[in-house]
PDB file of C-alpha atoms in Angstrom:
ATOM      1  CA  UNK A 188      10.786 -18.065 -35.639  1.00 94.00           C
ATOM      2  CA  UNK A 189      12.933 -17.316 -32.618  1.00 96.00           C
ATOM      3  CA  UNK A 190      15.830 -19.721 -32.141  1.00 97.00           C
ATOM      4  CA  UNK A 191      18.144 -19.934 -29.147  1.00 98.00           C
ATOM      5  CA  UNK A 192      21.565 -21.607 -29.356  1.00 98.00           C
ATOM      6  CA  UNK A 193      23.454 -22.401 -26.137  1.00 98.00           C
ATOM      7  CA  UNK A 194      27.227 -22.891 -25.972  1.00 98.00           C
ATOM      8  CA  UNK A 195      28.958 -26.017 -24.643  1.00 98.00           C
ATOM      9  CA  UNK A 196      27.190 -27.129 -21.456  1.00 98.00           C
ATOM     10  CA  UNK A 197      29.849 -28.090 -18.912  1.00 98.00           C
ATOM     11  CA  UNK A 198      29.113 -30.872 -16.452  1.00 97.00           C
ATOM     12  CA  UNK A 199      26.466 -31.264 -13.803  1.00 97.00           C
ATOM     13  CA  UNK A 200      26.498 -27.583 -12.861  1.00 97.00           C
ATOM     14  CA  UNK A 201      25.899 -26.529 -16.455  1.00 98.00           C
ATOM     15  CA  UNK A 202      22.998 -28.944 -16.821  1.00 98.00           C
ATOM     16  CA  UNK A 203      21.506 -27.664 -13.563  1.00 98.00           C
ATOM     17  CA  UNK A 204      21.773 -24.051 -14.725  1.00 98.00           C
ATOM     18  CA  UNK A 205      19.920 -24.899 -17.922  1.00 98.00           C
ATOM     19  CA  UNK A 206      17.258 -26.776 -15.944  1.00 98.00           C
ATOM     20  CA  UNK A 207      16.723 -23.817 -13.617  1.00 98.00           C
ATOM     21  CA  UNK A 208      16.681 -20.961 -16.106  1.00 97.00           C
ATOM     22  CA  UNK A 209      15.801 -22.176 -19.605  1.00 98.00           C
ATOM     23  CA  UNK A 210      12.037 -22.852 -19.179  1.00 98.00           C
ATOM     24  CA  UNK A 211      11.263 -19.366 -17.845  1.00 97.00           C
ATOM     25  CA  UNK A 212      13.559 -17.686 -20.388  1.00 98.00           C
ATOM     26  CA  UNK A 213      11.794 -19.485 -23.235  1.00 97.00           C
ATOM     27  CA  UNK A 214       8.409 -18.318 -22.021  1.00 97.00           C
ATOM     28  CA  UNK A 215       9.518 -14.754 -21.389  1.00 97.00           C
ATOM     29  CA  UNK A 216      11.317 -14.317 -24.719  1.00 96.00           C
ATOM     30  CA  UNK A 217       8.945 -16.359 -26.884  1.00 96.00           C
ATOM     31  CA  UNK A 218      11.624 -18.834 -27.961  1.00 97.00           C
ATOM     32  CA  UNK A 219      10.330 -21.414 -30.439  1.00 95.00           C
ATOM     33  CA  UNK A 220      13.329 -23.698 -30.717  1.00 94.00           C
ATOM     34  CA  UNK A 221      16.437 -24.379 -28.586  1.00 97.00           C
ATOM     35  CA  UNK A 222      19.711 -26.013 -29.613  1.00 98.00           C
ATOM     36  CA  UNK A 223      22.435 -26.696 -27.041  1.00 98.00           C
ATOM     37  CA  UNK A 224      25.876 -28.200 -27.437  1.00 98.00           C
ATOM     38  CA  UNK A 225      26.013 -31.082 -24.956  1.00 98.00           C
ATOM     39  CA  UNK A 226      29.378 -32.670 -25.681  1.00 97.00           C
ATOM     40  CA  UNK A 227      30.776 -31.705 -22.252  1.00 97.00           C
ATOM     41  CA  UNK A 228      27.565 -32.178 -20.282  1.00 98.00           C
ATOM     42  CA  UNK A 229      28.865 -35.257 -18.454  1.00 97.00           C
ATOM     43  CA  UNK A 230      31.259 -34.792 -15.555  1.00 94.00           C
ATOM     44  CA  UNK A 231      34.820 -35.005 -16.885  1.00 87.00           C
ATOM     45  CA  UNK A 232      33.888 -34.617 -20.535  1.00 88.00           C
ATOM     46  CA  UNK A 233      31.738 -36.224 -23.168  1.00 96.00           C
ATOM     47  CA  UNK A 234      28.010 -36.764 -23.051  1.00 98.00           C
ATOM     48  CA  UNK A 235      26.066 -39.509 -21.284  1.00 98.00           C
ATOM     49  CA  UNK A 236      22.422 -40.570 -21.630  1.00 98.00           C
ATOM     50  CA  UNK A 237      21.467 -39.024 -18.305  1.00 97.00           C
ATOM     51  CA  UNK A 238      23.060 -35.634 -19.098  1.00 98.00           C
ATOM     52  CA  UNK A 239      21.454 -35.591 -22.547  1.00 98.00           C
ATOM     53  CA  UNK A 240      18.068 -36.464 -21.061  1.00 98.00           C
ATOM     54  CA  UNK A 241      18.366 -33.716 -18.454  1.00 98.00           C
ATOM     55  CA  UNK A 242      19.005 -31.091 -21.133  1.00 98.00           C
ATOM     56  CA  UNK A 243      16.153 -32.338 -23.309  1.00 98.00           C
ATOM     57  CA  UNK A 244      13.791 -32.428 -20.327  1.00 98.00           C
ATOM     58  CA  UNK A 245      14.815 -28.847 -19.514  1.00 98.00           C
ATOM     59  CA  UNK A 246      13.524 -27.547 -22.834  1.00 97.00           C
ATOM     60  CA  UNK A 247      16.283 -28.143 -25.386  1.00 98.00           C
ATOM     61  CA  UNK A 248      14.926 -29.452 -28.688  1.00 97.00           C
ATOM     62  CA  UNK A 249      18.201 -30.616 -30.236  1.00 98.00           C
ATOM     63  CA  UNK A 250      21.610 -31.411 -28.747  1.00 98.00           C
ATOM     64  CA  UNK A 251      24.727 -31.036 -30.861  1.00 98.00           C
ATOM     65  CA  UNK A 252      28.189 -32.298 -29.930  1.00 98.00           C
ATOM     66  CA  UNK A 253      31.776 -32.196 -31.197  1.00 97.00           C
ATOM     67  CA  UNK A 254      35.150 -33.800 -30.684  1.00 96.00           C
ATOM     68  CA  UNK A 255      34.092 -35.404 -27.364  1.00 96.00           C
ATOM     69  CA  UNK A 256      30.845 -36.791 -28.802  1.00 97.00           C
ATOM     70  CA  UNK A 257      31.966 -40.421 -28.763  1.00 97.00           C
ATOM     71  CA  UNK A 258      34.359 -40.298 -25.815  1.00 95.00           C
ATOM     72  CA  UNK A 259      31.937 -42.153 -23.530  1.00 95.00           C
ATOM     73  CA  UNK A 260      30.823 -45.461 -25.022  1.00 96.00           C
ATOM     74  CA  UNK A 261      27.650 -45.390 -22.937  1.00 97.00           C
ATOM     75  CA  UNK A 262      26.251 -42.792 -25.353  1.00 98.00           C
ATOM     76  CA  UNK A 263      26.525 -44.956 -28.475  1.00 98.00           C
ATOM     77  CA  UNK A 264      23.175 -46.752 -28.222  1.00 98.00           C
ATOM     78  CA  UNK A 265      21.497 -43.535 -27.088  1.00 98.00           C
ATOM     79  CA  UNK A 266      22.700 -41.736 -30.215  1.00 98.00           C
ATOM     80  CA  UNK A 267      21.157 -44.475 -32.322  1.00 97.00           C
ATOM     81  CA  UNK A 268      17.813 -44.333 -30.522  1.00 98.00           C
ATOM     82  CA  UNK A 269      17.554 -40.561 -29.967  1.00 98.00           C
ATOM     83  CA  UNK A 270      17.854 -38.763 -33.322  1.00 97.00           C
ATOM     84  CA  UNK A 271      17.590 -35.271 -31.788  1.00 98.00           C
ATOM     85  CA  UNK A 272      21.036 -35.820 -30.208  1.00 98.00           C
ATOM     86  CA  UNK A 273      23.530 -35.587 -33.057  1.00 98.00           C
ATOM     87  CA  UNK A 274      27.284 -35.918 -33.587  1.00 98.00           C
ATOM     88  CA  UNK A 275      29.376 -34.230 -36.292  1.00 98.00           C
ATOM     89  CA  UNK A 276      28.161 -35.136 -39.762  1.00 98.00           C
ATOM     90  CA  UNK A 277      31.710 -35.456 -41.088  1.00 98.00           C
ATOM     91  CA  UNK A 278      32.560 -38.364 -38.783  1.00 97.00           C
ATOM     92  CA  UNK A 279      33.077 -41.754 -40.395  1.00 96.00           C
ATOM     93  CA  UNK A 280      29.878 -43.204 -41.836  1.00 93.00           C
ATOM     94  CA  UNK A 281      30.180 -46.086 -39.367  1.00 95.00           C
ATOM     95  CA  UNK A 282      30.031 -43.823 -36.309  1.00 97.00           C
ATOM     96  CA  UNK A 283      26.937 -44.247 -34.131  1.00 98.00           C
ATOM     97  CA  UNK A 284      24.120 -41.748 -34.520  1.00 98.00           C
ATOM     98  CA  UNK A 285      23.565 -39.144 -37.188  1.00 98.00           C
ATOM     99  CA  UNK A 286      24.941 -35.741 -38.063  1.00 98.00           C
ATOM    100  CA  UNK A 287      21.733 -33.919 -38.905  1.00 98.00           C
ATOM    101  CA  UNK A 288      18.195 -33.757 -37.600  1.00 97.00           C
ATOM    102  CA  UNK A 289      14.888 -32.617 -39.085  1.00 96.00           C
ATOM    103  CA  UNK A 290      12.089 -31.422 -36.855  1.00 88.00           C
ATOM    104  CA  UNK A 291       8.598 -30.327 -37.844  1.00 84.00           C
ATOM    105  CA  UNK A 292       7.715 -27.322 -35.720  1.00 74.00           C
ATOM    106  CA  UNK A 293       4.459 -25.977 -37.165  1.00 76.00           C
ATOM    107  CA  UNK A 294       4.180 -23.757 -39.084  1.00 79.00           C
ATOM    108  CA  UNK A 295       7.768 -24.477 -40.155  1.00 80.00           C
ATOM    109  CA  UNK A 296      10.302 -27.279 -40.291  1.00 91.00           C
ATOM    110  CA  UNK A 297      13.939 -27.007 -39.219  1.00 96.00           C
ATOM    111  CA  UNK A 298      17.092 -28.860 -40.267  1.00 98.00           C
ATOM    112  CA  UNK A 299      19.954 -28.872 -37.758  1.00 98.00           C
ATOM    113  CA  UNK A 300      23.420 -29.929 -38.925  1.00 98.00           C
ATOM    114  CA  UNK A 301      26.489 -30.579 -36.765  1.00 98.00           C
ATOM    115  CA  UNK A 302      30.011 -30.383 -38.204  1.00 98.00           C
ATOM    116  CA  UNK A 303      33.502 -30.570 -36.723  1.00 98.00           C
ATOM    117  CA  UNK A 304      36.434 -28.534 -37.976  1.00 98.00           C
ATOM    118  CA  UNK A 305      39.794 -30.023 -38.889  1.00 97.00           C
ATOM    119  CA  UNK A 306      42.247 -27.201 -38.073  1.00 97.00           C
ATOM    120  CA  UNK A 307      44.019 -28.189 -34.801  1.00 95.00           C
ATOM    121  CA  UNK A 308      41.531 -31.055 -34.362  1.00 94.00           C
ATOM    122  CA  UNK A 309      41.337 -34.646 -35.604  1.00 89.00           C
ATOM    123  CA  UNK A 310      41.898 -35.160 -39.309  1.00 89.00           C
ATOM    124  CA  UNK A 311      38.381 -36.196 -40.255  1.00 96.00           C
ATOM    125  CA  UNK A 312      36.438 -35.592 -43.463  1.00 96.00           C
ATOM    126  CA  UNK A 313      36.613 -32.092 -44.946  1.00 97.00           C
ATOM    127  CA  UNK A 314      33.723 -30.148 -43.368  1.00 98.00           C
ATOM    128  CA  UNK A 315      33.138 -27.992 -46.469  1.00 98.00           C
ATOM    129  CA  UNK A 316      32.654 -31.034 -48.686  1.00 98.00           C
ATOM    130  CA  UNK A 317      30.571 -32.670 -45.968  1.00 98.00           C
ATOM    131  CA  UNK A 318      28.180 -29.741 -45.615  1.00 98.00           C
ATOM    132  CA  UNK A 319      27.608 -29.670 -49.369  1.00 98.00           C
ATOM    133  CA  UNK A 320      26.646 -33.335 -49.144  1.00 98.00           C
ATOM    134  CA  UNK A 321      24.416 -32.740 -46.118  1.00 98.00           C
ATOM    135  CA  UNK A 322      22.527 -29.938 -47.845  1.00 98.00           C
ATOM    136  CA  UNK A 323      21.648 -32.070 -50.871  1.00 96.00           C
ATOM    137  CA  UNK A 324      17.981 -32.847 -50.724  1.00 87.00           C
ATOM    138  CA  UNK A 325      17.174 -30.507 -47.807  1.00 95.00           C
ATOM    139  CA  UNK A 326      13.868 -28.883 -48.699  1.00 92.00           C
ATOM    140  CA  UNK A 327      13.329 -26.501 -45.798  1.00 96.00           C
ATOM    141  CA  UNK A 328      14.889 -23.002 -45.884  1.00 96.00           C
ATOM    142  CA  UNK A 329      15.354 -23.140 -42.096  1.00 97.00           C
ATOM    143  CA  UNK A 330      18.816 -24.681 -41.755  1.00 98.00           C
ATOM    144  CA  UNK A 331      20.984 -24.222 -38.674  1.00 98.00           C
ATOM    145  CA  UNK A 332      24.612 -25.317 -38.320  1.00 98.00           C
ATOM    146  CA  UNK A 333      26.667 -25.885 -35.184  1.00 98.00           C
ATOM    147  CA  UNK A 334      30.269 -25.801 -36.411  1.00 98.00           C
ATOM    148  CA  UNK A 335      32.418 -27.249 -33.641  1.00 98.00           C
ATOM    149  CA  UNK A 336      35.883 -25.975 -34.488  1.00 98.00           C
ATOM    150  CA  UNK A 337      39.040 -24.588 -32.907  1.00 98.00           C
ATOM    151  CA  UNK A 338      40.238 -22.021 -35.430  1.00 98.00           C
ATOM    152  CA  UNK A 339      38.363 -18.758 -35.801  1.00 98.00           C
ATOM    153  CA  UNK A 340      39.516 -18.576 -39.426  1.00 98.00           C
ATOM    154  CA  UNK A 341      37.915 -21.929 -40.231  1.00 98.00           C
ATOM    155  CA  UNK A 342      34.654 -20.841 -38.603  1.00 98.00           C
ATOM    156  CA  UNK A 343      34.619 -17.551 -40.508  1.00 98.00           C
ATOM    157  CA  UNK A 344      35.310 -19.375 -43.759  1.00 98.00           C
ATOM    158  CA  UNK A 345      32.376 -21.699 -43.075  1.00 98.00           C
ATOM    159  CA  UNK A 346      30.108 -18.739 -42.359  1.00 98.00           C
ATOM    160  CA  UNK A 347      31.000 -17.053 -45.642  1.00 98.00           C
ATOM    161  CA  UNK A 348      30.842 -20.364 -47.525  1.00 98.00           C
ATOM    162  CA  UNK A 349      27.262 -20.932 -46.396  1.00 98.00           C
ATOM    163  CA  UNK A 350      26.082 -17.314 -46.488  1.00 98.00           C
ATOM    164  CA  UNK A 351      22.700 -17.247 -48.195  1.00 98.00           C
ATOM    165  CA  UNK A 352      22.467 -21.042 -48.159  1.00 98.00           C
ATOM    166  CA  UNK A 353      21.553 -21.596 -44.512  1.00 98.00           C
ATOM    167  CA  UNK A 354      19.772 -19.595 -41.835  1.00 98.00           C
ATOM    168  CA  UNK A 355      22.359 -19.613 -39.081  1.00 98.00           C
ATOM    169  CA  UNK A 356      25.984 -20.684 -38.499  1.00 98.00           C
ATOM    170  CA  UNK A 357      27.181 -20.765 -34.880  1.00 98.00           C
ATOM    171  CA  UNK A 358      30.616 -21.863 -33.760  1.00 98.00           C
ATOM    172  CA  UNK A 359      31.261 -23.897 -30.616  1.00 98.00           C
ATOM    173  CA  UNK A 360      34.226 -25.590 -28.898  1.00 98.00           C
ATOM    174  CA  UNK A 361      36.393 -22.803 -27.450  1.00 97.00           C
ATOM    175  CA  UNK A 362      34.020 -22.066 -24.513  1.00 98.00           C
ATOM    176  CA  UNK A 363      34.771 -18.352 -24.953  1.00 98.00           C
ATOM    177  CA  UNK A 364      31.917 -16.176 -26.300  1.00 98.00           C
ATOM    178  CA  UNK A 365      32.823 -13.944 -29.215  1.00 98.00           C
ATOM    179  CA  UNK A 366      31.428 -10.456 -29.798  1.00 97.00           C
ATOM    180  CA  UNK A 367      30.760 -10.803 -33.534  1.00 98.00           C
ATOM    181  CA  UNK A 368      27.131 -11.945 -33.705  1.00 98.00           C
ATOM    182  CA  UNK A 369      25.901 -10.467 -37.005  1.00 98.00           C
ATOM    183  CA  UNK A 370      24.000 -11.070 -40.202  1.00 98.00           C
ATOM    184  CA  UNK A 371      26.199 -11.798 -43.209  1.00 98.00           C
ATOM    185  CA  UNK A 372      25.445 -10.128 -46.571  1.00 98.00           C
ATOM    186  CA  UNK A 373      23.432 -13.068 -47.868  1.00 98.00           C
ATOM    187  CA  UNK A 374      21.151 -13.172 -44.825  1.00 98.00           C
ATOM    188  CA  UNK A 375      22.841 -15.880 -42.776  1.00 98.00           C
ATOM    189  CA  UNK A 376      23.157 -15.233 -39.051  1.00 98.00           C
ATOM    190  CA  UNK A 377      26.660 -15.861 -37.751  1.00 99.00           C
ATOM    191  CA  UNK A 378      28.708 -15.973 -34.541  1.00 98.00           C
ATOM    192  CA  UNK A 379      32.226 -17.373 -34.225  1.00 98.00           C
ATOM    193  CA  UNK A 380      31.658 -18.983 -30.815  1.00 98.00           C
ATOM    194  CA  UNK A 381      28.634 -19.237 -28.572  1.00 98.00           C
ATOM    195  CA  UNK A 382      30.722 -19.665 -25.424  1.00 98.00           C
ATOM    196  CA  UNK A 383      29.665 -22.124 -22.737  1.00 98.00           C
ATOM    197  CA  UNK A 384      27.356 -22.863 -19.869  1.00 98.00           C
ATOM    198  CA  UNK A 385      29.902 -23.093 -17.064  1.00 97.00           C
ATOM    199  CA  UNK A 386      31.576 -21.319 -14.174  1.00 97.00           C
ATOM    200  CA  UNK A 387      32.085 -17.625 -14.887  1.00 96.00           C
ATOM    201  CA  UNK A 388      35.399 -17.551 -12.968  1.00 96.00           C
ATOM    202  CA  UNK A 389      36.668 -20.862 -14.298  1.00 97.00           C
ATOM    203  CA  UNK A 390      39.029 -21.687 -17.141  1.00 97.00           C
ATOM    204  CA  UNK A 391      36.736 -23.068 -19.844  1.00 96.00           C
ATOM    205  CA  UNK A 392      34.533 -24.534 -17.110  1.00 96.00           C
ATOM    206  CA  UNK A 393      37.399 -26.124 -15.160  1.00 95.00           C
ATOM    207  CA  UNK A 394      38.401 -24.933 -11.688  1.00 96.00           C
ATOM    208  CA  UNK A 395      40.985 -22.248 -12.353  1.00 97.00           C
ATOM    209  CA  UNK A 396      43.477 -23.539  -9.766  1.00 97.00           C
ATOM    210  CA  UNK A 397      43.720 -26.883 -11.568  1.00 96.00           C
ATOM    211  CA  UNK A 398      44.042 -25.279 -15.009  1.00 96.00           C
ATOM    212  CA  UNK A 399      46.751 -22.925 -13.727  1.00 96.00           C
ATOM    213  CA  UNK A 400      48.671 -25.808 -12.166  1.00 96.00           C
ATOM    214  CA  UNK A 401      48.615 -27.673 -15.466  1.00 95.00           C
ATOM    215  CA  UNK A 402      49.704 -24.601 -17.432  1.00 96.00           C
ATOM    216  CA  UNK A 403      52.563 -23.796 -15.057  1.00 96.00           C
ATOM    217  CA  UNK A 404      53.911 -27.306 -14.493  1.00 97.00           C
ATOM    218  CA  UNK A 405      52.854 -29.272 -17.598  1.00 96.00           C
ATOM    219  CA  UNK A 406      52.187 -32.168 -15.239  1.00 96.00           C
ATOM    220  CA  UNK A 407      49.186 -34.480 -15.578  1.00 93.00           C
ATOM    221  CA  UNK A 408      46.231 -32.946 -13.744  1.00 94.00           C
ATOM    222  CA  UNK A 409      42.819 -34.356 -12.996  1.00 92.00           C
ATOM    223  CA  UNK A 410      40.437 -31.579 -13.937  1.00 94.00           C
ATOM    224  CA  UNK A 411      37.276 -30.816 -12.006  1.00 94.00           C
ATOM    225  CA  UNK A 412      34.497 -28.563 -13.246  1.00 95.00           C
ATOM    226  CA  UNK A 413      33.789 -25.336 -11.401  1.00 94.00           C
ATOM    227  CA  UNK A 414      30.209 -25.411 -10.039  1.00 95.00           C
ATOM    228  CA  UNK A 415      30.145 -21.791  -8.855  1.00 95.00           C
ATOM    229  CA  UNK A 416      28.585 -18.725 -10.525  1.00 96.00           C
ATOM    230  CA  UNK A 417      27.540 -20.639 -13.623  1.00 97.00           C
ATOM    231  CA  UNK A 418      26.464 -18.577 -16.637  1.00 98.00           C
ATOM    232  CA  UNK A 419      24.664 -19.551 -19.851  1.00 98.00           C
ATOM    233  CA  UNK A 420      26.304 -18.022 -22.948  1.00 98.00           C
ATOM    234  CA  UNK A 421      23.893 -18.089 -25.879  1.00 98.00           C
ATOM    235  CA  UNK A 422      22.502 -16.258 -28.881  1.00 98.00           C
ATOM    236  CA  UNK A 423      18.944 -15.642 -29.983  1.00 98.00           C
ATOM    237  CA  UNK A 424      18.165 -15.323 -33.674  1.00 98.00           C
ATOM    238  CA  UNK A 425      14.949 -14.317 -35.383  1.00 98.00           C
ATOM    239  CA  UNK A 426      14.509 -16.192 -38.650  1.00 97.00           C
ATOM    240  CA  UNK A 427      11.954 -15.317 -41.309  1.00 96.00           C
ATOM    241  CA  UNK A 428       9.337 -18.069 -41.588  1.00 93.00           C
ATOM    242  CA  UNK A 429       9.242 -17.896 -45.384  1.00 93.00           C
ATOM    243  CA  UNK A 430      12.759 -17.098 -46.596  1.00 96.00           C
ATOM    244  CA  UNK A 431      14.743 -18.749 -43.813  1.00 97.00           C
ATOM    245  CA  UNK A 432      16.949 -15.643 -43.589  1.00 98.00           C
ATOM    246  CA  UNK A 433      18.038 -14.299 -40.217  1.00 98.00           C
ATOM    247  CA  UNK A 434      16.508 -10.892 -39.548  1.00 98.00           C
ATOM    248  CA  UNK A 435      17.941 -10.302 -36.068  1.00 98.00           C
ATOM    249  CA  UNK A 436      20.656 -11.883 -33.914  1.00 98.00           C
ATOM    250  CA  UNK A 437      21.883 -10.955 -30.469  1.00 98.00           C
ATOM    251  CA  UNK A 438      23.819 -12.412 -27.588  1.00 98.00           C
ATOM    252  CA  UNK A 439      22.358 -13.304 -24.192  1.00 97.00           C
ATOM    253  CA  UNK A 440      24.050 -14.291 -20.931  1.00 96.00           C
ATOM    254  CA  UNK A 441      21.812 -15.868 -18.322  1.00 95.00           C
TER     255      UNK A 441
END
């Protein structure tokens, strides 16, 4: 099984890049399954039904999110009616939508889990306890986690905590791709951050002039996404159909 995971898709330009390039890349590389983080796919931030639908129509099988998952109230009903768009599992039980998704993809089935870290982010339920709960009763060996977290140490701890228990752990949130894609000793594929689908010369997808102004002045600034020279940061992992272990993992930039 060849799985592709795409970093945080930023705004309209990010969605358009995925629409233009993902279908042909999937065919060329023989990708079986695509997961993209869509929590910034709406202009501004957050995710809206139309941005989620565009990514799904472009060939994504599952959309994960993070700390902006519930920022736009328009997404609440969509999360309830579209189980392949998930929010962090460790949100309050009353939050709309679900935090994990099962898909039958003959000849294998896949479980995708979304978690949010707590270091430098909102004080929600402990993600380590939450993932133990999520894994109870999961019968497929093909388990993939998007861990949406700020701290590299927390992401590394999660990777080691789940090594040998899941197929793949990929970090999101920082919008900066890390160079540590590898297979951990127990056979779990790991990368600290996928990166983003946004402007190559931006600051985390935002026009650099606006980000610089905010950094230099500390004054309120209305951010706008950079639509130019958009790149898709992603990883591709090959996962054994029987054991669920990752046998190969590498980074791609499209």
